[in-house]
Amino acid sequence: MRWISIAILFFLTISLFYQSSNSLLADVETIEKLEQFFVEEDLDINLVNVTMHIVSNEEEANSFISNQEVNSQKRNGINEKFSTVYLDENRVKVIYEFESNGWSNETKKILQDRMLDPKFRHFFKNGQIYSCFQSRTDVKINSNFMIDKISNYFEVETTNVLNEENFKVVSGTTKQFEQYIPLDNESINIQFAIREQGNDQNIITIGTPILVIEY
C-alpha cells in the first residue's frame, strides 16, 4: 500500500512532463515493444495497463467523454474508464484508463482502435501517457539475471535502483521510447520491477514510469 500511495500521489501531482512526440502513434509503438519482449521470452502477459491524462476545460472534457463508448463491464477481462479531477473553476484533468487481465489479438485491437481513433488522438495529443505489462510466473527466475536481460533488450541506461527485500525496481532511459519524466535532476522513460513472492512465483513488470511501482 505504501508504494501504491506514493505512485498515485506522484501520478496526480506531477506537472512537468517531457515529450519528444505529441503523437499517440509513438505510444502504440511503445506498447508493441513491451508486448514483443514478453512474447519473445515466452512469458504469459497477465496484466496490461495504459493510463492517459490531460488538462482541459470542463466543457470540452464533458463533451468528449459523453461521446466516448467504453467497455465498462469487464468483458473478456477488459475494463476501460474515463474519470475527471477538478483542478479549479474552469479546468479539469481527464484520465483514461485501460486495463486487461490478459493479452490477445482482440485485446490489442480494442486498445489500438481506441488510441488511433481520430477524436481520441486529437483530445489526448498533448497528454501524458503511461503503460505497463506484467507477467506472473511460477518458474524460478534469478531476479538479477532477468534485470540484466531486460536492460540489454531495451538498451537501458540505468539512473536509479530501488532494492528492497524480494522487490527490485530499476529506472532508466531507453532510446526505444519517446517520452520522459524528470527524476532527481535526470530524465527517465522506463521502469521495470521483479517481485519475488515465494513458492518460486515471480512478478515481472515493465513499463513507462509511475505505473510500474503501483503494480
mmCIF file of C-alpha atoms in Angstrom:
data_model
loop_
_atom_site.group_PDB
_atom_site.id
_atom_site.type_symbol
_atom_site.label_atom_id
_atom_site.label_comp_id
_atom_site.label_asym_id
_atom_site.label_seq_id
_atom_site.Cartn_x
_atom_site.Cartn_y
_atom_site.Cartn_z
ATOM 1 C CA MET A 1 0.000 0.000 0.000
ATOM 2 C CA ARG A 2 2.869 2.354 0.722
ATOM 3 C CA TRP A 3 4.162 2.128 -2.829
ATOM 4 C CA ILE A 4 0.669 2.422 -4.271
ATOM 5 C CA SER A 5 0.096 5.627 -2.302
ATOM 6 C CA ILE A 6 3.416 7.073 -3.434
ATOM 7 C CA ALA A 7 2.714 6.216 -7.038
ATOM 8 C CA ILE A 8 -0.809 7.652 -7.011
ATOM 9 C CA LEU A 9 0.368 10.854 -5.325
ATOM 10 C CA PHE A 10 3.163 11.261 -7.846
ATOM 11 C CA PHE A 11 0.801 10.440 -10.690
ATOM 12 C CA LEU A 12 -1.730 13.086 -9.667
ATOM 13 C CA THR A 13 0.670 15.880 -8.770
ATOM 14 C CA ILE A 14 3.452 15.751 -11.332
ATOM 15 C CA SER A 15 3.229 18.779 -13.596
ATOM 16 C CA LEU A 16 6.429 18.712 -15.613
ATOM 17 C CA PHE A 17 6.471 16.149 -18.397
ATOM 18 C CA TYR A 18 8.792 15.968 -21.387
ATOM 19 C CA GLN A 19 7.669 14.574 -24.724
ATOM 20 C CA SER A 20 9.664 14.277 -27.916
ATOM 21 C CA SER A 21 6.491 13.468 -29.823
ATOM 22 C CA ASN A 22 2.872 14.526 -29.419
ATOM 23 C CA SER A 23 1.603 11.629 -31.498
ATOM 24 C CA LEU A 24 -0.145 8.638 -29.973
ATOM 25 C CA LEU A 25 1.389 6.619 -32.783
ATOM 26 C CA ALA A 26 4.667 6.618 -30.850
ATOM 27 C CA ASP A 27 2.868 5.233 -27.827
ATOM 28 C CA VAL A 28 1.282 2.447 -29.847
ATOM 29 C CA GLU A 29 4.817 1.512 -30.889
ATOM 30 C CA THR A 30 5.927 1.549 -27.233
ATOM 31 C CA ILE A 31 3.136 -0.858 -26.317
ATOM 32 C CA GLU A 32 4.118 -3.141 -29.194
ATOM 33 C CA LYS A 33 7.734 -3.173 -27.998
ATOM 34 C CA LEU A 34 6.677 -4.085 -24.470
ATOM 35 C CA GLU A 35 4.492 -6.864 -25.842
ATOM 36 C CA GLN A 36 7.318 -8.146 -28.017
ATOM 37 C CA PHE A 37 9.647 -8.682 -25.056
ATOM 38 C CA PHE A 38 7.156 -10.864 -23.192
ATOM 39 C CA VAL A 39 6.339 -12.852 -26.327
ATOM 40 C CA GLU A 40 9.996 -13.481 -27.153
ATOM 41 C CA GLU A 41 10.702 -14.563 -23.567
ATOM 42 C CA ASP A 42 7.638 -16.838 -23.607
ATOM 43 C CA LEU A 43 6.165 -15.058 -20.581
ATOM 44 C CA ASP A 44 2.396 -15.033 -20.173
ATOM 45 C CA ILE A 45 1.004 -11.497 -20.056
ATOM 46 C CA ASN A 46 -1.332 -11.373 -17.058
ATOM 47 C CA LEU A 47 -1.950 -7.647 -16.847
ATOM 48 C CA VAL A 48 -1.810 -4.659 -19.177
ATOM 49 C CA ASN A 49 -2.483 -1.099 -18.079
ATOM 50 C CA VAL A 50 -2.456 2.050 -20.182
ATOM 51 C CA THR A 51 -3.281 5.337 -18.474
ATOM 52 C CA MET A 52 -3.530 8.753 -20.115
ATOM 53 C CA HIS A 53 -4.378 12.143 -18.712
ATOM 54 C CA ILE A 54 -4.635 15.685 -19.961
ATOM 55 C CA VAL A 55 -5.781 19.035 -18.574
ATOM 56 C CA SER A 56 -8.764 20.514 -20.391
ATOM 57 C CA ASN A 57 -11.565 22.994 -19.841
ATOM 58 C CA GLU A 58 -14.623 21.410 -18.273
ATOM 59 C CA GLU A 59 -16.996 21.930 -21.194
ATOM 60 C CA GLU A 60 -14.640 20.365 -23.713
ATOM 61 C CA ALA A 61 -13.921 17.467 -21.368
ATOM 62 C CA ASN A 62 -17.592 16.707 -20.746
ATOM 63 C CA SER A 63 -18.361 16.861 -24.454
ATOM 64 C CA PHE A 64 -15.512 14.491 -25.274
ATOM 65 C CA ILE A 65 -16.347 11.939 -22.578
ATOM 66 C CA SER A 66 -20.061 11.919 -23.411
ATOM 67 C CA ASN A 67 -19.220 10.842 -26.962
ATOM 68 C CA GLN A 68 -16.894 8.020 -25.938
ATOM 69 C CA GLU A 69 -18.192 4.488 -25.564
ATOM 70 C CA VAL A 70 -16.300 2.436 -23.004
ATOM 71 C CA ASN A 71 -16.118 -1.232 -22.210
ATOM 72 C CA SER A 72 -17.058 -0.849 -18.551
ATOM 73 C CA GLN A 73 -18.438 -4.333 -17.957
ATOM 74 C CA LYS A 74 -15.026 -6.016 -17.920
ATOM 75 C CA ARG A 75 -15.911 -8.028 -20.988
ATOM 76 C CA ASN A 76 -13.214 -10.630 -21.622
ATOM 77 C CA GLY A 77 -11.224 -9.233 -18.718
ATOM 78 C CA ILE A 78 -11.023 -5.739 -20.239
ATOM 79 C CA ASN A 79 -12.035 -2.612 -18.364
ATOM 80 C CA GLU A 80 -11.998 0.939 -19.709
ATOM 81 C CA LYS A 81 -12.993 4.061 -17.847
ATOM 82 C CA PHE A 82 -12.830 7.843 -18.033
ATOM 83 C CA SER A 83 -12.663 9.995 -14.920
ATOM 84 C CA THR A 84 -12.099 13.656 -14.117
ATOM 85 C CA VAL A 85 -10.280 15.511 -11.369
ATOM 86 C CA TYR A 86 -11.348 19.120 -10.878
ATOM 87 C CA LEU A 87 -8.381 21.485 -10.667
ATOM 88 C CA ASP A 88 -10.085 24.874 -10.487
ATOM 89 C CA GLU A 89 -13.196 26.661 -11.711
ATOM 90 C CA ASN A 90 -12.591 26.045 -15.412
ATOM 91 C CA ARG A 91 -10.038 23.253 -15.652
ATOM 92 C CA VAL A 92 -10.258 19.520 -15.127
ATOM 93 C CA LYS A 93 -7.823 16.657 -15.538
ATOM 94 C CA VAL A 94 -9.295 13.954 -17.754
ATOM 95 C CA ILE A 95 -7.987 10.449 -17.051
ATOM 96 C CA TYR A 96 -8.460 7.481 -19.358
ATOM 97 C CA GLU A 97 -7.547 4.022 -18.096
ATOM 98 C CA PHE A 98 -7.426 0.753 -19.987
ATOM 99 C CA GLU A 99 -6.784 -2.419 -18.032
ATOM 100 C CA SER A 100 -6.845 -6.049 -19.073
ATOM 101 C CA ASN A 101 -6.059 -9.218 -17.142
ATOM 102 C CA GLY A 102 -4.582 -10.787 -20.253
ATOM 103 C CA TRP A 103 -3.398 -10.061 -23.767
ATOM 104 C CA SER A 104 -4.769 -11.351 -27.043
ATOM 105 C CA ASN A 105 -5.300 -10.150 -30.590
ATOM 106 C CA GLU A 106 -8.775 -8.980 -29.569
ATOM 107 C CA THR A 107 -7.425 -7.047 -26.584
ATOM 108 C CA LYS A 108 -4.740 -5.458 -28.721
ATOM 109 C CA LYS A 109 -7.262 -4.424 -31.368
ATOM 110 C CA ILE A 110 -9.589 -2.826 -28.806
ATOM 111 C CA LEU A 111 -6.715 -0.764 -27.398
ATOM 112 C CA GLN A 112 -5.301 0.199 -30.792
ATOM 113 C CA ASP A 113 -8.726 1.170 -32.121
ATOM 114 C CA ARG A 114 -9.149 3.450 -29.126
ATOM 115 C CA MET A 115 -5.725 5.074 -29.338
ATOM 116 C CA LEU A 116 -5.880 5.567 -33.098
ATOM 117 C CA ASP A 117 -9.421 6.942 -33.142
ATOM 118 C CA PRO A 118 -9.123 10.468 -34.647
ATOM 119 C CA LYS A 119 -11.202 12.195 -31.946
ATOM 120 C CA PHE A 120 -9.375 10.374 -29.162
ATOM 121 C CA ARG A 121 -5.973 11.195 -30.659
ATOM 122 C CA HIS A 122 -6.905 14.850 -31.058
ATOM 123 C CA PHE A 123 -8.086 15.193 -27.470
ATOM 124 C CA PHE A 124 -5.038 13.489 -25.938
ATOM 125 C CA LYS A 125 -2.459 14.703 -28.466
ATOM 126 C CA ASN A 126 -0.589 16.730 -25.810
ATOM 127 C CA GLY A 127 -1.421 14.406 -22.945
ATOM 128 C CA GLN A 128 0.693 12.255 -20.671
ATOM 129 C CA ILE A 129 0.691 8.530 -21.312
ATOM 130 C CA TYR A 130 1.872 5.637 -19.151
ATOM 131 C CA SER A 131 1.755 1.926 -19.901
ATOM 132 C CA CYS A 132 2.943 -1.327 -18.380
ATOM 133 C CA PHE A 133 2.849 -5.072 -18.970
ATOM 134 C CA GLN A 134 3.048 -7.664 -16.228
ATOM 135 C CA SER A 135 3.690 -11.391 -16.051
ATOM 136 C CA ARG A 136 3.254 -13.764 -13.121
ATOM 137 C CA THR A 137 5.380 -16.863 -13.460
ATOM 138 C CA ASP A 138 5.799 -19.965 -11.326
ATOM 139 C CA VAL A 139 9.170 -20.683 -12.901
ATOM 140 C CA LYS A 140 12.067 -19.825 -10.598
ATOM 141 C CA ILE A 141 13.872 -16.816 -12.058
ATOM 142 C CA ASN A 142 17.030 -15.162 -10.825
ATOM 143 C CA SER A 143 15.985 -11.535 -10.426
ATOM 144 C CA ASN A 144 19.427 -10.149 -11.281
ATOM 145 C CA PHE A 145 19.546 -12.272 -14.424
ATOM 146 C CA MET A 146 16.116 -11.024 -15.520
ATOM 147 C CA ILE A 147 17.022 -7.403 -14.776
ATOM 148 C CA ASP A 148 20.134 -7.746 -16.936
ATOM 149 C CA LYS A 149 18.073 -9.340 -19.704
ATOM 150 C CA ILE A 150 15.525 -6.513 -19.684
ATOM 151 C CA SER A 151 18.270 -3.888 -19.567
ATOM 152 C CA ASN A 152 20.025 -5.423 -22.556
ATOM 153 C CA TYR A 153 16.831 -5.900 -24.546
ATOM 154 C CA PHE A 154 15.723 -2.274 -24.211
ATOM 155 C CA GLU A 155 19.297 -0.909 -24.144
ATOM 156 C CA VAL A 156 18.635 0.805 -20.826
ATOM 157 C CA GLU A 157 20.947 3.346 -19.242
ATOM 158 C CA THR A 158 20.210 2.889 -15.539
ATOM 159 C CA THR A 159 19.703 6.025 -13.446
ATOM 160 C CA ASN A 160 18.240 4.620 -10.227
ATOM 161 C CA VAL A 161 17.797 1.256 -8.495
ATOM 162 C CA LEU A 162 15.395 0.537 -5.644
ATOM 163 C CA ASN A 163 16.479 -2.648 -3.901
ATOM 164 C CA GLU A 164 14.257 -3.976 -1.135
ATOM 165 C CA GLU A 165 13.796 -7.486 0.163
ATOM 166 C CA ASN A 166 12.153 -9.545 -2.584
ATOM 167 C CA PHE A 167 11.478 -6.405 -4.639
ATOM 168 C CA LYS A 168 13.733 -4.598 -7.115
ATOM 169 C CA VAL A 169 12.880 -1.624 -9.310
ATOM 170 C CA VAL A 170 15.166 -0.181 -11.966
ATOM 171 C CA SER A 171 14.608 3.247 -13.520
ATOM 172 C CA GLY A 172 16.434 4.472 -16.586
ATOM 173 C CA THR A 173 16.289 5.673 -20.145
ATOM 174 C CA THR A 174 15.954 3.911 -23.462
ATOM 175 C CA LYS A 175 16.026 5.352 -26.942
ATOM 176 C CA GLN A 176 13.264 2.916 -27.865
ATOM 177 C CA PHE A 177 10.655 5.034 -26.010
ATOM 178 C CA GLU A 178 9.968 8.691 -26.744
ATOM 179 C CA GLN A 179 8.538 10.111 -23.505
ATOM 180 C CA TYR A 180 10.460 11.244 -20.435
ATOM 181 C CA ILE A 181 9.714 12.418 -16.913
ATOM 182 C CA PRO A 182 12.145 14.106 -14.504
ATOM 183 C CA LEU A 183 13.739 12.172 -11.633
ATOM 184 C CA ASP A 184 16.454 13.579 -9.347
ATOM 185 C CA ASN A 185 17.688 16.131 -11.898
ATOM 186 C CA GLU A 186 17.646 13.481 -14.627
ATOM 187 C CA SER A 187 15.041 12.133 -17.016
ATOM 188 C CA ILE A 188 13.701 8.593 -17.177
ATOM 189 C CA ASN A 189 11.332 6.836 -19.550
ATOM 190 C CA ILE A 190 11.373 3.182 -18.473
ATOM 191 C CA GLN A 191 10.954 1.290 -15.222
ATOM 192 C CA PHE A 192 10.892 -2.419 -14.562
ATOM 193 C CA ALA A 193 10.457 -4.462 -11.421
ATOM 194 C CA ILE A 194 10.888 -8.009 -10.186
ATOM 195 C CA ARG A 195 8.861 -9.050 -7.154
ATOM 196 C CA GLU A 196 9.582 -12.427 -5.543
ATOM 197 C CA GLN A 197 6.521 -13.804 -3.749
ATOM 198 C CA GLY A 198 7.684 -17.175 -2.511
ATOM 199 C CA ASN A 199 6.864 -20.637 -3.820
ATOM 200 C CA ASP A 200 9.062 -19.720 -6.788
ATOM 201 C CA GLN A 201 6.458 -17.217 -8.001
ATOM 202 C CA ASN A 202 7.799 -14.020 -9.531
ATOM 203 C CA ILE A 203 6.029 -10.942 -10.847
ATOM 204 C CA ILE A 204 7.764 -9.159 -13.725
ATOM 205 C CA THR A 205 6.519 -5.677 -14.585
ATOM 206 C CA ILE A 206 7.893 -3.468 -17.359
ATOM 207 C CA GLY A 207 6.606 -0.115 -18.494
ATOM 208 C CA THR A 208 6.865 3.598 -18.626
ATOM 209 C CA PRO A 209 7.428 5.241 -15.223
ATOM 210 C CA ILE A 210 4.881 5.588 -12.421
ATOM 211 C CA LEU A 211 2.685 2.585 -13.194
ATOM 212 C CA VAL A 212 5.412 0.039 -12.501
ATOM 213 C CA ILE A 213 5.699 0.760 -8.774
ATOM 214 C CA GLU A 214 1.912 0.911 -8.432
ATOM 215 C CA TYR A 215 1.643 -2.646 -9.747
#
